[in-house]
mmCIF file of C-alpha atoms in Angstrom:
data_model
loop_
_atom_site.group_PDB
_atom_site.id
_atom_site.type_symbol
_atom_site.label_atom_id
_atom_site.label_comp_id
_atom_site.label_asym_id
_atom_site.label_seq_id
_atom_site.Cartn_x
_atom_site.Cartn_y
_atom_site.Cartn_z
ATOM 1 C CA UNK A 618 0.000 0.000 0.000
ATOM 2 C CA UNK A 619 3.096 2.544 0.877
ATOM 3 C CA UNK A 620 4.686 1.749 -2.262
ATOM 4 C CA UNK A 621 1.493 2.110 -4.326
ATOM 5 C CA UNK A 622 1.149 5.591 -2.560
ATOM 6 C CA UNK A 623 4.538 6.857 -2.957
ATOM 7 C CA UNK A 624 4.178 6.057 -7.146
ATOM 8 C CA UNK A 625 1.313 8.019 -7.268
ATOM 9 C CA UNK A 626 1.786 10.793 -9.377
ATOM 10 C CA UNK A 627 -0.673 13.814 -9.478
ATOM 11 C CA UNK A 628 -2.339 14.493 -12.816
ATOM 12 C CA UNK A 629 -1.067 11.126 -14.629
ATOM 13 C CA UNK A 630 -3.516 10.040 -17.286
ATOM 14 C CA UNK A 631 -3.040 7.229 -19.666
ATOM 15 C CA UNK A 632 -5.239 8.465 -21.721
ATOM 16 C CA UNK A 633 -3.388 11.976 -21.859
ATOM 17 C CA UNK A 634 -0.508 9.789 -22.507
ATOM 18 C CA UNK A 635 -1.703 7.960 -25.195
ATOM 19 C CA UNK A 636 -3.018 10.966 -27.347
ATOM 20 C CA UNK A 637 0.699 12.846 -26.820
ATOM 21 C CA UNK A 638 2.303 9.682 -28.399
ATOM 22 C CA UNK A 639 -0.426 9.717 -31.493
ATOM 23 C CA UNK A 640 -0.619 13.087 -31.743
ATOM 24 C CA UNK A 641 3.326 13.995 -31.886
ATOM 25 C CA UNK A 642 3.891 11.813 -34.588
ATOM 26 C CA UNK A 643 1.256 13.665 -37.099
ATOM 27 C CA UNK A 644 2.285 17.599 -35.959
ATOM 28 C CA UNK A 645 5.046 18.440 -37.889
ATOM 29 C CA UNK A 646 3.488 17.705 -41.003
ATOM 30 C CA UNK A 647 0.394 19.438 -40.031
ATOM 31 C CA UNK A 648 1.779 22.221 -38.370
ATOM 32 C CA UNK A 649 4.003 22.418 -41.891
ATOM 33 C CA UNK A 650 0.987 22.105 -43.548
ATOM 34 C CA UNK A 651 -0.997 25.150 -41.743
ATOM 35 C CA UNK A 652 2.152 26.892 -42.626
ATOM 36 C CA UNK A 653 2.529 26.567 -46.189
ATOM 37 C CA UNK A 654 -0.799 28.213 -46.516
ATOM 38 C CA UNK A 655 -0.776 30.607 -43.814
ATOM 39 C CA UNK A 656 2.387 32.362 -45.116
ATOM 40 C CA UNK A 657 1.412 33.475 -48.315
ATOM 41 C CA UNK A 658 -2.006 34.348 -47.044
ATOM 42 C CA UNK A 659 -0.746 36.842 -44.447
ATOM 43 C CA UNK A 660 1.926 38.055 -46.602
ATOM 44 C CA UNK A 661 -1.642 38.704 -49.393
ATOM 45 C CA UNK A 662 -3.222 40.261 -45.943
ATOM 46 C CA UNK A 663 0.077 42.357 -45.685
ATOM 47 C CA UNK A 664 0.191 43.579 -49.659
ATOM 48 C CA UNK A 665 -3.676 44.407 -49.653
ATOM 49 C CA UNK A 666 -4.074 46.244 -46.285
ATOM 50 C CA UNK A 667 -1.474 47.797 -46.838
ATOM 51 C CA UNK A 668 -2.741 50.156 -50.299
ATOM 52 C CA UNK A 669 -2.851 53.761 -50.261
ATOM 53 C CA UNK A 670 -6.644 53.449 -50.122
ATOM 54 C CA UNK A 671 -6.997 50.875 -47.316
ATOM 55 C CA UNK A 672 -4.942 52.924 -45.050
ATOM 56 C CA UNK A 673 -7.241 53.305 -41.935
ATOM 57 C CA UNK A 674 -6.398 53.095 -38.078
ATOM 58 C CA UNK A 675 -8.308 49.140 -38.099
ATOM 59 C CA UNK A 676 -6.321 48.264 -41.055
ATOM 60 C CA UNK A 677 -3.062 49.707 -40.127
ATOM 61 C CA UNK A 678 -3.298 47.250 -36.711
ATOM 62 C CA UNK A 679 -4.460 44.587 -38.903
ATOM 63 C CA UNK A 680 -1.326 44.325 -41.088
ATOM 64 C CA UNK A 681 0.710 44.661 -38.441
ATOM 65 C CA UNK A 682 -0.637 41.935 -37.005
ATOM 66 C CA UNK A 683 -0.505 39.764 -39.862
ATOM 67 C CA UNK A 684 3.176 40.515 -40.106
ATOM 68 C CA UNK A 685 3.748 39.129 -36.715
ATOM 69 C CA UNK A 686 1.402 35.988 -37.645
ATOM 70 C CA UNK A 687 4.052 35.833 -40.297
ATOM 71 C CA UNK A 688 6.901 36.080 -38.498
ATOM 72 C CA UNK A 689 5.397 33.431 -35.733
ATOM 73 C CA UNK A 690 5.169 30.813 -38.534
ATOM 74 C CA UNK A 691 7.830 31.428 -40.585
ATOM 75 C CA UNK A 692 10.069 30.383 -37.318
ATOM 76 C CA UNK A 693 7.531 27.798 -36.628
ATOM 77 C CA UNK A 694 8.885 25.709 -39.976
ATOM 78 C CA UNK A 695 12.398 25.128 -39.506
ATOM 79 C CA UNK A 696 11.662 23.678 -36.046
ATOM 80 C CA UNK A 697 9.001 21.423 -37.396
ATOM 81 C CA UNK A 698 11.218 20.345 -39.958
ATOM 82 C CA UNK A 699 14.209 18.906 -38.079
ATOM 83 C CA UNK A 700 12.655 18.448 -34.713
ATOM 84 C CA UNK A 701 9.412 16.459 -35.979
ATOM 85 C CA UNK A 702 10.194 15.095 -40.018
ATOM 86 C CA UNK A 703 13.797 14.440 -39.972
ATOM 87 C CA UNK A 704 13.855 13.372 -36.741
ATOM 88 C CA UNK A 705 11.472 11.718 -34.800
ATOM 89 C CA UNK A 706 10.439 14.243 -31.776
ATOM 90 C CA UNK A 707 10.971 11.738 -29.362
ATOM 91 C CA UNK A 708 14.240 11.056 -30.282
ATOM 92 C CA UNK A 709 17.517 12.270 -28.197
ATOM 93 C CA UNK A 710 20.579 12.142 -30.651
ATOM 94 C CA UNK A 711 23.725 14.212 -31.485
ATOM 95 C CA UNK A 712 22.475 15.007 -35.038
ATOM 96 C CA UNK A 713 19.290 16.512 -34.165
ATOM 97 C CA UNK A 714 20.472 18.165 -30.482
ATOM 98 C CA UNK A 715 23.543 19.753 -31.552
ATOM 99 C CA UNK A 716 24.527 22.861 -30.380
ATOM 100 C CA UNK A 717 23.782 25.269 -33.677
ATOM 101 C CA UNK A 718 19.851 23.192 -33.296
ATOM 102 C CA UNK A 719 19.658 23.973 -30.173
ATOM 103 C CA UNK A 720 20.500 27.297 -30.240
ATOM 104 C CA UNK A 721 17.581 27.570 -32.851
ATOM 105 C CA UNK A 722 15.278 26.122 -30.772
ATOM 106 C CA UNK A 723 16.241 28.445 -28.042
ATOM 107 C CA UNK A 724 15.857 31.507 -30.464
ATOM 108 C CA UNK A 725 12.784 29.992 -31.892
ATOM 109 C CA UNK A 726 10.836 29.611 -28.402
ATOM 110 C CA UNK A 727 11.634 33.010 -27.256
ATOM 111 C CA UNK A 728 11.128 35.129 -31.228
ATOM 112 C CA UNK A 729 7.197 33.218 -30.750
ATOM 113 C CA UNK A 730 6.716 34.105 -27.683
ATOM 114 C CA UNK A 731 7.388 37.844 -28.625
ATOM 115 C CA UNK A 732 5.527 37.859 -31.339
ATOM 116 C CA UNK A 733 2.533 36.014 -29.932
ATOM 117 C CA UNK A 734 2.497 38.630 -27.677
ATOM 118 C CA UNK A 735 2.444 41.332 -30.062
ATOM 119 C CA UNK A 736 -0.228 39.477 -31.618
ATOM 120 C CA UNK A 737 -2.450 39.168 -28.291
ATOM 121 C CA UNK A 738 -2.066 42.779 -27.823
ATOM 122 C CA UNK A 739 -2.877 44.350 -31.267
ATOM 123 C CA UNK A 740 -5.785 41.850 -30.722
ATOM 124 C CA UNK A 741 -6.649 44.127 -27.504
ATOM 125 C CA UNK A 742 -5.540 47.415 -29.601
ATOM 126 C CA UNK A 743 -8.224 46.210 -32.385
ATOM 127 C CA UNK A 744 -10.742 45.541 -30.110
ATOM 128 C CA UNK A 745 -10.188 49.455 -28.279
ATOM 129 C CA UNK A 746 -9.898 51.201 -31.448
ATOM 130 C CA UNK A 747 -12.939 50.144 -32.956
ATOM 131 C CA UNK A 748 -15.154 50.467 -29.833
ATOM 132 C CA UNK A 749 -13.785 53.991 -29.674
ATOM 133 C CA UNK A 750 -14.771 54.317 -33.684
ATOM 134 C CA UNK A 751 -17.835 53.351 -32.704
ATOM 135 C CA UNK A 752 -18.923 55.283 -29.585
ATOM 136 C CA UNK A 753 -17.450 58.481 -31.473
ATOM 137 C CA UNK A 754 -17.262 57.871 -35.280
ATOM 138 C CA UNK A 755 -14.310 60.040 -37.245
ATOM 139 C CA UNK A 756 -15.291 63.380 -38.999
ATOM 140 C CA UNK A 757 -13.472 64.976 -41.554
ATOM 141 C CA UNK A 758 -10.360 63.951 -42.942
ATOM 142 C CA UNK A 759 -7.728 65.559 -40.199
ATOM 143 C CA UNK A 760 -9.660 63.310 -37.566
ATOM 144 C CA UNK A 761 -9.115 60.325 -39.511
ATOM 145 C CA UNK A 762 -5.603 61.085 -39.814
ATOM 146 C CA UNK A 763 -5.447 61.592 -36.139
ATOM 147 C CA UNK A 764 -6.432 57.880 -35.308
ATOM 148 C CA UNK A 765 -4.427 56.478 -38.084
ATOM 149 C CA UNK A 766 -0.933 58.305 -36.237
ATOM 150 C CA UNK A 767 -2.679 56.758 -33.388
ATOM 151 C CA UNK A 768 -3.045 53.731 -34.037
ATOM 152 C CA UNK A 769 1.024 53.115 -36.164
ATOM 153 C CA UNK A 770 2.165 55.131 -32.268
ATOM 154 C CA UNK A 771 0.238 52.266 -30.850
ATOM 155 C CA UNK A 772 1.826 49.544 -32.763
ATOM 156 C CA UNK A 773 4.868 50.434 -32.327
ATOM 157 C CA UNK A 774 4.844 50.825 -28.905
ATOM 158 C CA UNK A 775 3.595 46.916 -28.877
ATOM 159 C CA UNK A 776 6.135 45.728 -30.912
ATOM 160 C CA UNK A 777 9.170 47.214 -28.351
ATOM 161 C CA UNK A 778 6.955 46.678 -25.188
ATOM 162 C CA UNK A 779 6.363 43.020 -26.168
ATOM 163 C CA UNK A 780 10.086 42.526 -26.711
ATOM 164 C CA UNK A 781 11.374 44.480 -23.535
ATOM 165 C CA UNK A 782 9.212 42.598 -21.244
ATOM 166 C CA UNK A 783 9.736 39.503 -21.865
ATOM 167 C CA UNK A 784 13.666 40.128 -20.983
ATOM 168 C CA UNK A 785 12.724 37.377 -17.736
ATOM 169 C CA UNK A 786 11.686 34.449 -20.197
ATOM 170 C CA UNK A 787 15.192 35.085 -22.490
ATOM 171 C CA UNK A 788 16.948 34.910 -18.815
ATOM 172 C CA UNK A 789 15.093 31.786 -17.774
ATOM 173 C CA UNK A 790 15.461 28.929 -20.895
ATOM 174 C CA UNK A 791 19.170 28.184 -21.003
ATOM 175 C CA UNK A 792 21.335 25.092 -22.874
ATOM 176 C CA UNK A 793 23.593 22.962 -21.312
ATOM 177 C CA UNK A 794 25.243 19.290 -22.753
ATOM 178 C CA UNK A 795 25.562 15.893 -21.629
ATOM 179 C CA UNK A 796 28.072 13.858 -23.006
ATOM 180 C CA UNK A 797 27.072 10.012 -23.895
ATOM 181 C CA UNK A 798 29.374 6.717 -23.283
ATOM 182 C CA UNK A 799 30.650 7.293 -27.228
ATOM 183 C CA UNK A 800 31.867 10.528 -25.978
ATOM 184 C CA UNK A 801 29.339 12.676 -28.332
ATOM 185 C CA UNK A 802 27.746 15.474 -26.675
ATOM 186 C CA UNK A 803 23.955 16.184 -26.474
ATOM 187 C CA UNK A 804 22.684 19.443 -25.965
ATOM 188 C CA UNK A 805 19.146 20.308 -24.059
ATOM 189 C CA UNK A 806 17.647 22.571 -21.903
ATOM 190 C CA UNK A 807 18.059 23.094 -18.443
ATOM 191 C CA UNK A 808 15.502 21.691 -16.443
ATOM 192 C CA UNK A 809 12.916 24.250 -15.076
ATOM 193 C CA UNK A 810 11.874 22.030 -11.803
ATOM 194 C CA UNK A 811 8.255 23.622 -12.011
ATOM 195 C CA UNK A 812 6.107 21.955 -9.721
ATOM 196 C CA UNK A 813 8.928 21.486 -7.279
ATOM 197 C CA UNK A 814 11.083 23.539 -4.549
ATOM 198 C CA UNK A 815 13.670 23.113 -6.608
ATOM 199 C CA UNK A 816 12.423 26.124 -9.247
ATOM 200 C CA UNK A 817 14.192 28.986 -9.441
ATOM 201 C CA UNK A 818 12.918 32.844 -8.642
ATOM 202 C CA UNK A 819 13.418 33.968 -12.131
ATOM 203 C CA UNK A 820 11.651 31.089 -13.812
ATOM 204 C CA UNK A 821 8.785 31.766 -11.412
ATOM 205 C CA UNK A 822 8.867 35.529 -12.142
ATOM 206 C CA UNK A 823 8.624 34.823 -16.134
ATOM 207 C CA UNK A 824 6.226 32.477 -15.821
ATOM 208 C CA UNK A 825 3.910 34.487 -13.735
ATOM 209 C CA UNK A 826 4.718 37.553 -15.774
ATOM 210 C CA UNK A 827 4.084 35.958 -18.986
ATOM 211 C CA UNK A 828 0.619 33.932 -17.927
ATOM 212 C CA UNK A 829 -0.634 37.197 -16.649
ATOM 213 C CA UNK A 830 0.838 40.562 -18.796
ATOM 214 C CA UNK A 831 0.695 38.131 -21.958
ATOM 215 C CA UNK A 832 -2.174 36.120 -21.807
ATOM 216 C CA UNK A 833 -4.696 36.921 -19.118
ATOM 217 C CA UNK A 834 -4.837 40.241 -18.977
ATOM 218 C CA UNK A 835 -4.711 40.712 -22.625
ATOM 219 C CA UNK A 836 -8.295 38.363 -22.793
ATOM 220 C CA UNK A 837 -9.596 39.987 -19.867
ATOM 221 C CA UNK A 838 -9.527 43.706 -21.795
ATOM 222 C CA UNK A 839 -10.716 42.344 -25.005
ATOM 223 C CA UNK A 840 -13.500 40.674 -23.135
ATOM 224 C CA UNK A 841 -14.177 43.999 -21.698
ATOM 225 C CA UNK A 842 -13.975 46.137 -24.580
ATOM 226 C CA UNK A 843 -15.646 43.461 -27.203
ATOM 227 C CA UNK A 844 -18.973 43.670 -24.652
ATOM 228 C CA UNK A 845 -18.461 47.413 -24.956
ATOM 229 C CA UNK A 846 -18.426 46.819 -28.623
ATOM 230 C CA UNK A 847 -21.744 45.048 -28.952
ATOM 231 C CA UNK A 848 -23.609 47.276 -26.408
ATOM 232 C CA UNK A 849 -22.617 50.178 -28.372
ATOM 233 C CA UNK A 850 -23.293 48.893 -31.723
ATOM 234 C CA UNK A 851 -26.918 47.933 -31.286
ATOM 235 C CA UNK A 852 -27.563 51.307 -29.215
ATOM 236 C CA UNK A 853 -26.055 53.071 -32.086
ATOM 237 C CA UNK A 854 -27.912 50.793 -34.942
ATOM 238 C CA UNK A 855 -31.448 51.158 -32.384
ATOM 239 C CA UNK A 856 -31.417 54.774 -32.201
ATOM 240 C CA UNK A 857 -30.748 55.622 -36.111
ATOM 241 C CA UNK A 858 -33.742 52.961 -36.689
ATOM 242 C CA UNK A 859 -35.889 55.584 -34.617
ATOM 243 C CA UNK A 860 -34.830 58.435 -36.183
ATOM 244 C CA UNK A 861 -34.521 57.543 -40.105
ATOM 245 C CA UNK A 862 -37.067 55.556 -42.410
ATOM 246 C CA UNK A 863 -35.173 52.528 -43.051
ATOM 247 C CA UNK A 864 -34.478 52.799 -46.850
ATOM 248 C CA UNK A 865 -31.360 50.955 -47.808
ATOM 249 C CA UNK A 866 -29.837 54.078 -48.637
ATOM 250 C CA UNK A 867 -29.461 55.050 -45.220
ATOM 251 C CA UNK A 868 -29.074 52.099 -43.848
ATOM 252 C CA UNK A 869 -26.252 50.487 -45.673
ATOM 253 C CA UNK A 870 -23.514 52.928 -43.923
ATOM 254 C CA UNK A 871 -24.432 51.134 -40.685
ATOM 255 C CA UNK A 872 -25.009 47.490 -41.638
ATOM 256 C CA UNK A 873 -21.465 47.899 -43.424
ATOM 257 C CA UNK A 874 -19.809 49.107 -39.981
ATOM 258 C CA UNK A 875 -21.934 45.720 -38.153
ATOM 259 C CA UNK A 876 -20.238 43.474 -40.789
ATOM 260 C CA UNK A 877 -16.884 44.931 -39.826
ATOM 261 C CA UNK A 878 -17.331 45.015 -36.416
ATOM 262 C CA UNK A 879 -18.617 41.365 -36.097
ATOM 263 C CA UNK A 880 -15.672 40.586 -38.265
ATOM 264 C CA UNK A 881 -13.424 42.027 -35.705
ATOM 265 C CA UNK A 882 -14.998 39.960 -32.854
ATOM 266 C CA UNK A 883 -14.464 37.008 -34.980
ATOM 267 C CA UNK A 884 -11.008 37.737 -34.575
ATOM 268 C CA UNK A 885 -11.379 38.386 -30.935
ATOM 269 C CA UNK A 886 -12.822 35.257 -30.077
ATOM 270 C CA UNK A 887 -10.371 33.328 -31.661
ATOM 271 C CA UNK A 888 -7.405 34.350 -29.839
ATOM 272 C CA UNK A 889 -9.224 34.411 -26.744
ATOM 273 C CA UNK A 890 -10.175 30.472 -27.604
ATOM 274 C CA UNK A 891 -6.201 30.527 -28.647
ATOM 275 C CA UNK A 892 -4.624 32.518 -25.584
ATOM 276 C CA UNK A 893 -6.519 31.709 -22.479
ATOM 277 C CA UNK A 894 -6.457 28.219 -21.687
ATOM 278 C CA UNK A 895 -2.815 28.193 -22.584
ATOM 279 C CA UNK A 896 -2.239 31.414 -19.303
ATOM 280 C CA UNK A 897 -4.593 28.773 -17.246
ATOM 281 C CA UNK A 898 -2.270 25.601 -17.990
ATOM 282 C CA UNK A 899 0.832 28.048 -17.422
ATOM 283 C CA UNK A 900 -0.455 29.187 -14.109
ATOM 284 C CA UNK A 901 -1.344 25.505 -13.164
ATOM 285 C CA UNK A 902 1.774 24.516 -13.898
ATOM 286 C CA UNK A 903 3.372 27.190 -11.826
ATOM 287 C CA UNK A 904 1.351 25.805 -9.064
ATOM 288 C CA UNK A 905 0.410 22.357 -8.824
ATOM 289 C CA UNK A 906 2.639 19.407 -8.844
ATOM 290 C CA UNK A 907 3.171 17.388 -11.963
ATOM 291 C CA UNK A 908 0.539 19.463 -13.703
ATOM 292 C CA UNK A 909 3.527 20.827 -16.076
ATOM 293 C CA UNK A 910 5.150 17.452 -16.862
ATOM 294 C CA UNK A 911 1.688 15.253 -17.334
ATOM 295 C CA UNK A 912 -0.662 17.621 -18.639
ATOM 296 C CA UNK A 913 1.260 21.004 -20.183
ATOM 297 C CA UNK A 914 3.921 18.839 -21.999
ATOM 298 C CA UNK A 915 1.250 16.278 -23.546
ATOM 299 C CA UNK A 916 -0.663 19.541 -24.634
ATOM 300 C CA UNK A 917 1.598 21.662 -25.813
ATOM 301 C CA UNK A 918 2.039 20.734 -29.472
ATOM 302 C CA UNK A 919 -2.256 21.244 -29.516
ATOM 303 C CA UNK A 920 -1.729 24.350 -28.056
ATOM 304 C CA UNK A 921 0.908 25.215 -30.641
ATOM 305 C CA UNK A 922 -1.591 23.961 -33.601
ATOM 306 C CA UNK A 923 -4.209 25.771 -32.432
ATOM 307 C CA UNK A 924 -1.906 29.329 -32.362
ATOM 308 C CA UNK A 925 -0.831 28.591 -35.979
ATOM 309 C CA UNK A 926 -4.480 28.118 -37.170
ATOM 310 C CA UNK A 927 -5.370 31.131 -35.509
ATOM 311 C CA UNK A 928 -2.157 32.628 -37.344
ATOM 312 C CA UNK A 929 -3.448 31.367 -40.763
ATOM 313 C CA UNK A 930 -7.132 31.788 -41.117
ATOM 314 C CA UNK A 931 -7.746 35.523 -41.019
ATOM 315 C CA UNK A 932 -6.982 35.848 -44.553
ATOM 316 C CA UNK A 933 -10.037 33.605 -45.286
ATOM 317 C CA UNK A 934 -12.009 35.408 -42.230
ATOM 318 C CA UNK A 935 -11.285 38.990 -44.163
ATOM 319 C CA UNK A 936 -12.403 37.797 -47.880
ATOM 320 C CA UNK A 937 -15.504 36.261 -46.110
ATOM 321 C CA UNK A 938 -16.781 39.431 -44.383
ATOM 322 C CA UNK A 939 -14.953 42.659 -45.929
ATOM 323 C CA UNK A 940 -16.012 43.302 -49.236
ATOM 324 C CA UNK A 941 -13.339 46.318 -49.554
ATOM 325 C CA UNK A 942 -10.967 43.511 -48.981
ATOM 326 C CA UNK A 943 -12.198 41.661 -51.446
ATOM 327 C CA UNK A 944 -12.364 44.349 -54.171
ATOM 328 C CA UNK A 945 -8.768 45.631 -53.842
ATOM 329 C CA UNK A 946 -7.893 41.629 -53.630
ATOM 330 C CA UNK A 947 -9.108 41.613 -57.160
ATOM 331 C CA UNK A 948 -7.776 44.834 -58.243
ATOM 332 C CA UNK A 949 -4.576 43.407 -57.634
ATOM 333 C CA UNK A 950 -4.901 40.066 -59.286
ATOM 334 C CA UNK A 951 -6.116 42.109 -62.510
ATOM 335 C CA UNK A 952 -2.811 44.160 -62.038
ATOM 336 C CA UNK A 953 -0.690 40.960 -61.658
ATOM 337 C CA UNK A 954 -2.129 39.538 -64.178
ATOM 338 C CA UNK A 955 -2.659 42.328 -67.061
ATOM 339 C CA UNK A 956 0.339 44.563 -66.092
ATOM 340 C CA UNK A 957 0.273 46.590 -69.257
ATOM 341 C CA UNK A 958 -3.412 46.639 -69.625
ATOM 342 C CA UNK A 959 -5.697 49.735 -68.554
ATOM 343 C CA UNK A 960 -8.017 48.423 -65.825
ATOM 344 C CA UNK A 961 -10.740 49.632 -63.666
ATOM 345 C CA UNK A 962 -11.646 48.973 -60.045
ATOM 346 C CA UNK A 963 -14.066 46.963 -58.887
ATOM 347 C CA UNK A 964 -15.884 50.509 -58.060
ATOM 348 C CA UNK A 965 -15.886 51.415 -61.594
ATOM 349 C CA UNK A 966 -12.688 53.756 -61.041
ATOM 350 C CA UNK A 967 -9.548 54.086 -63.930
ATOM 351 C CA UNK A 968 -6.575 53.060 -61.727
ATOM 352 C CA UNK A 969 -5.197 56.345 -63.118
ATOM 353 C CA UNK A 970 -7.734 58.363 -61.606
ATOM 354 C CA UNK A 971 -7.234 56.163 -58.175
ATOM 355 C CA UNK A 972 -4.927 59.015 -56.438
ATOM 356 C CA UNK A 973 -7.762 61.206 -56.479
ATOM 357 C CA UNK A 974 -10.575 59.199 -55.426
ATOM 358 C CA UNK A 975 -9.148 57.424 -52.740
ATOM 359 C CA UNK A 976 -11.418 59.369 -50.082
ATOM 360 C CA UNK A 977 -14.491 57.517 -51.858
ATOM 361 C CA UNK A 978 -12.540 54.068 -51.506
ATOM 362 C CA UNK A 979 -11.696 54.064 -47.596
ATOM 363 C CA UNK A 980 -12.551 51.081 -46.180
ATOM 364 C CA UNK A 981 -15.375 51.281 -43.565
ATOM 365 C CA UNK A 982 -12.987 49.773 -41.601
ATOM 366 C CA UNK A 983 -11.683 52.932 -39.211
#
C-alpha cells in the first residue's frame, strides 16, 4: 500500500498519454501544412491592407498583425522540420540536439513568444480602437488622420513593449550538454523544476509575468472592450432605426460598420479560444505538482496547432466578411495579371484616376 502511494503521481492520465504519443507523430506535417498556406495568405493580408486606399487606423493594426502571424510561422517551420520530419520528436541524438539546433530552438521559443504577444495585444488594440470608432465615429479627414498616427504610435509601442518585457523568459530557458558513453555530446535545456522547490525565482517571475501581462490580462480587456463593442453597436444601430425611415440608402452605412465590427470579434474570439487556456495551464503549472510534466507537456504541441491556425485563417475570415478587402484583392490580381493593360476597379474607377478618389474608396474599416 506505501509503495502504491509513494508512485502516485498527481495528474497522470493514460489516456493523456496515449493521445501525446499519437498526436506527436502527425504535428510536424500538419503544423508544416498550416504553414505553407498561412504564409502566403498573411503576406496577401500584408500587400492588400497595406494600399494607399486601405490605409485606416483598423487596417493599419491589422497588417501589423498579420506581419507578426508571419513572423510566428515562418520560425515555426524550420523547427518542425528537423525536430518532428527528420527526426522523430521523441528522439535524443547528437544530429538533431547539436549545439547550432539547439541554439535555434532556443531563439525559436523566445522570437514566438514575442511575437505572440504582439499578436495578443494588437488583438486588444483592435478591439479598443474600434469600440472607440464606434462610440465616437471620425469626422473629416484631419480626424481620420489623427487615429491612423494613433493607431502606427500604438503599434509600435507593442512591438518594443512586447520585446522588452519579456527580458525574464530570455533569462530563464538556457542550454547545457551531456556527453554520452561514445563521448558525443547532447545538448538540451536546463531543467525548469516547475512543480517542485527546486524552481528557481526567475523562472517563477517569467512564468507568472508571462501567464498574466501576456495572456490573461490581454483576454480579460478584449472581453471587456468586445462587450463594450456590442452594447454600443446595437444602441447606435437602435437609435438611427428611430430616427430615419429605413431605406437601404441610409441604412447600408451602418449594416457595413456591423459586418466589420462582427468581423473584428471574430477575430477576438479566436485568440481568446487561442490565448486563455494556454495562461490557465501556465499558471497551473506554476502551481500544482506534476501538472507541467503530465498535462502542459502532452498539450503543448495542440496548443501550438491551435496558435498557428489562428495565425493562418484571417486571410479567409477577411475575404468572407470585408467586401473592400475583397475588391482591392481583385484589383490586384487584374494588375498581376494584365500589367500593361488599362483596368478599372471593382468601383468602376480608372486606376489612373485612383490618387484622387481614394477618399471615396476608404474602407469602412476605421
Amino acid at each position: 500500500m506505501e509503495s502504491n502511494l509513494t508512485e502516485y503521481e498527481p495528474y497522470k492520465s493514460e489516456t493523456l498519454a496515449s493521445f501525446y504519443k499519437w498526436y506527436t507523430g502527425v504535428h510536424g506535417y500538419l503544423s508544416i501544412l498550416v504553414c505553407v498556406f498561412g504564409i502566403p495568405m498573411n503576406l496577401i493580408n500584408i500587400t492588400v491592407l497595406s494600399q494607399k486606399h486601405m490605409r485606416t487606423p483598423i487596417n493599419c493594426i491589422l497588417t501589423w498583425l498579420a506581419v507578426s502571424d508571419l513572423l510566428t510561422m515562418t520560425s515555426y517551420v524550420p523547427f518542425a522540420i528537423h525536430f518532428y520530419c527528420v527526426y522523430p520528436p521523441w528522439q535524443v541524438s547528437p544530429e538533431k540536439n547539436s549545439k547550432g539546433w539547439m541554439e535555434f530552438i532556443l531563439f525559436h521559443i523566445n522570437f514566438s513568444a514575442a511575437t505572440h504577444t504582439v499578436s495578443i495585444w494588437l488583438g486588444v488594440t483592435l478591439a479598443i480602437f474600434r469600440y472607440k470608432h464606434i462610440y465616437s465615429p471620425a469626422k473629416g479627414a484631419i480626424t481620420r488622420i489623427r487615429r491612423l498616427i494613433r493607431a502606427r504610435i500604438a503599434v509600435v509601442m507593442i512591438y518594443i513593449l512586447s520585446a522588452v518585457g519579456l527580458t525574464p523568459n530570455y533569462m530563464t530557458n538556457k542550454l547545457t550538454f551531456t556527453v554520452t558513453e561514445n563521448n558525443e555530446t547532447v545538448y538540451h535545456f536546463e531543467n525548469l523544476g516547475l512543480g517542485t522547490s527546486d524552481v528557481k525565482p526567475v523562472v517563477l517571475l517569467n512564468l507568472w509575468m508571462y501567464s498574466l501581462l501576456a495572456k490573461l490580462l490581454p483576454c480579460i480587456l478584449m472581453v471587456v472592450y468586445g462587450g463594450l463593442l456590442v452594447w454600443t453597436l446595437k444602441s447606435k444601430l437602435r437609435h438611427k432605426r428611430r430616427r430615419l425611415s429605413c431605406t437601404s440608402a441610409t441604412m447600408q452605412r451602418p449594416l457595413d460598420n456591423s459586418r466589420t465590427t462582427r468581423m473584428l470579434l471574430i477575430v477576438i474570439v479566436l485568440f481568446l479560444i487561442t490565448e486563455f487556456p494556454q495562461g490557465i495551464l501556465i499558471i497551473m503549472s506554476v502551481t500544482s505538482k506534476g501538472f507541467f510534466r503530465n498535462v502542459y507537456i502532452p498539450l503543448g504541441d495542440l496548443m501550438d496547432m491551435v496558435a498557428l491556425i489562428n495565425n493562418g485563417v484571417n486571410f479567409v475570415l477577411y475575404c468572407a466578411m470585408s467586401r473592400d478587402f475583397r475588391r482591392t484583392l481583385m484589383d490586384l490580381l487584374k494588375i498581376a495579371v494584365m500589367p500593361n493593360a488599362k483596368h478599372t476597379t471593382s468601383n468602376g474607377i480608372n486606376n489612373t484616376d485612383s490618387e484622387r478618389s481614394n477618399t471615396a474608396l476608404i474602407l469602412r474599416m476605421t
